[in-house]
């Protein structure tokens, strides 16, 4: 059995996922990235191996992606997050043609073809207001933790408008709403609606075609997927459990197996790290 590990070294969180040669996910783990990207990546590798019940020597190939993809010296290959996410989405939902990826500090919309190649994409251009960090900062302004976002959204009655195009202005609006006695859950609902509108605006710039798959950490709150579908007026695919956060790492693992198969067919490259690791 061959195993590959995909690492998504993001600006906010680092995720790792191990895939076996039968396309089974055998382990995954994540932690906050912090300022030391290489240390975060190494820690996540250890956590993911532990979750899978494997040793470092069991891993045949490692591909990295994300903000810090250049920072992990033990990688065999690095790819862009657009490429990795396209592979991951196509694995989970084979008919995916459009992808919306809402990360901690970036948001991307892309279209892919039948070969899972990215044809066009757009990035957010309004600082963090269209990202998961916007929701996290909003909930912290109100004295709550990130884990409380889902409950606040589920208990909201009416969304209050939050129109600030950056988190600094949005913070002022949140403070004003709180001082006027607006319930925190309705403020949270307003923040989510603001993010939803910005994400759909970005998605429309790539002229979305079905099926649409949405990924990113905010999808762990079911209310977000529903809001995006309603705003877009299209059904959207959302993976189960926490897989929306691991889509890029999954894509890296898939690409790792493709690379291994190519090595098997063509012979190893002279300095292929996977071969060196297994020969050690």
JSON list of N, CA and C in Angstrom, two decimals, residues 259-270:
[
{"chain": "A", "resi": 259, "resn": "UNK", "atom": "N", "xyz": [1.58, 11.41, -9.32]},
{"chain": "A", "resi": 259, "resn": "UNK", "atom": "CA", "xyz": [3.03, 11.50, -9.49]},
{"chain": "A", "resi": 259, "resn": "UNK", "atom": "C", "xyz": [3.71, 10.15, -9.26]},
{"chain": "A", "resi": 260, "resn": "UNK", "atom": "N", "xyz": [3.29, 9.44, -8.23]},
{"chain": "A", "resi": 260, "resn": "UNK", "atom": "CA", "xyz": [3.86, 8.11, -7.95]},
{"chain": "A", "resi": 260, "resn": "UNK", "atom": "C", "xyz": [3.63, 7.16, -9.11]},
{"chain": "A", "resi": 261, "resn": "UNK", "atom": "N", "xyz": [2.43, 7.20, -9.68]},
{"chain": "A", "resi": 261, "resn": "UNK", "atom": "CA", "xyz": [2.13, 6.33, -10.82]},
{"chain": "A", "resi": 261, "resn": "UNK", "atom": "C", "xyz": [2.99, 6.67, -12.03]},
{"chain": "A", "resi": 262, "resn": "UNK", "atom": "N", "xyz": [3.25, 7.96, -12.18]},
{"chain": "A", "resi": 262, "resn": "UNK", "atom": "CA", "xyz": [4.12, 8.39, -13.29]},
{"chain": "A", "resi": 262, "resn": "UNK", "atom": "C", "xyz": [5.55, 7.91, -13.07]},
{"chain": "A", "resi": 263, "resn": "UNK", "atom": "N", "xyz": [6.02, 8.01, -11.83]},
{"chain": "A", "resi": 263, "resn": "UNK", "atom": "CA", "xyz": [7.36, 7.52, -11.51]},
{"chain": "A", "resi": 263, "resn": "UNK", "atom": "C", "xyz": [7.46, 6.03, -11.77]},
{"chain": "A", "resi": 264, "resn": "UNK", "atom": "N", "xyz": [6.41, 5.30, -11.40]},
{"chain": "A", "resi": 264, "resn": "UNK", "atom": "CA", "xyz": [6.39, 3.85, -11.61]},
{"chain": "A", "resi": 264, "resn": "UNK", "atom": "C", "xyz": [6.44, 3.51, -13.09]},
{"chain": "A", "resi": 265, "resn": "UNK", "atom": "N", "xyz": [5.74, 4.32, -13.90]},
{"chain": "A", "resi": 265, "resn": "UNK", "atom": "CA", "xyz": [5.69, 4.06, -15.34]},
{"chain": "A", "resi": 265, "resn": "UNK", "atom": "C", "xyz": [6.97, 4.51, -16.05]},
{"chain": "A", "resi": 266, "resn": "UNK", "atom": "N", "xyz": [7.50, 5.67, -15.65]},
{"chain": "A", "resi": 266, "resn": "UNK", "atom": "CA", "xyz": [8.63, 6.28, -16.38]},
{"chain": "A", "resi": 266, "resn": "UNK", "atom": "C", "xyz": [9.98, 6.07, -15.70]},
{"chain": "A", "resi": 267, "resn": "UNK", "atom": "N", "xyz": [9.95, 5.65, -14.42]},
{"chain": "A", "resi": 267, "resn": "UNK", "atom": "CA", "xyz": [11.20, 5.58, -13.67]},
{"chain": "A", "resi": 267, "resn": "UNK", "atom": "C", "xyz": [11.38, 6.84, -12.86]},
{"chain": "A", "resi": 268, "resn": "UNK", "atom": "N", "xyz": [12.03, 6.75, -11.70]},
{"chain": "A", "resi": 268, "resn": "UNK", "atom": "CA", "xyz": [12.17, 7.90, -10.81]},
{"chain": "A", "resi": 268, "resn": "UNK", "atom": "C", "xyz": [13.10, 8.96, -11.36]},
{"chain": "A", "resi": 269, "resn": "UNK", "atom": "N", "xyz": [12.81, 10.20, -10.99]},
{"chain": "A", "resi": 269, "resn": "UNK", "atom": "CA", "xyz": [13.72, 11.30, -11.30]},
{"chain": "A", "resi": 269, "resn": "UNK", "atom": "C", "xyz": [14.99, 11.12, -10.48]},
{"chain": "A", "resi": 270, "resn": "UNK", "atom": "N", "xyz": [16.13, 11.66, -10.93]},
{"chain": "A", "resi": 270, "resn": "UNK", "atom": "CA", "xyz": [17.39, 11.45, -10.23]},
{"chain": "A", "resi": 270, "resn": "UNK", "atom": "C", "xyz": [17.39, 11.86, -8.77]}
]
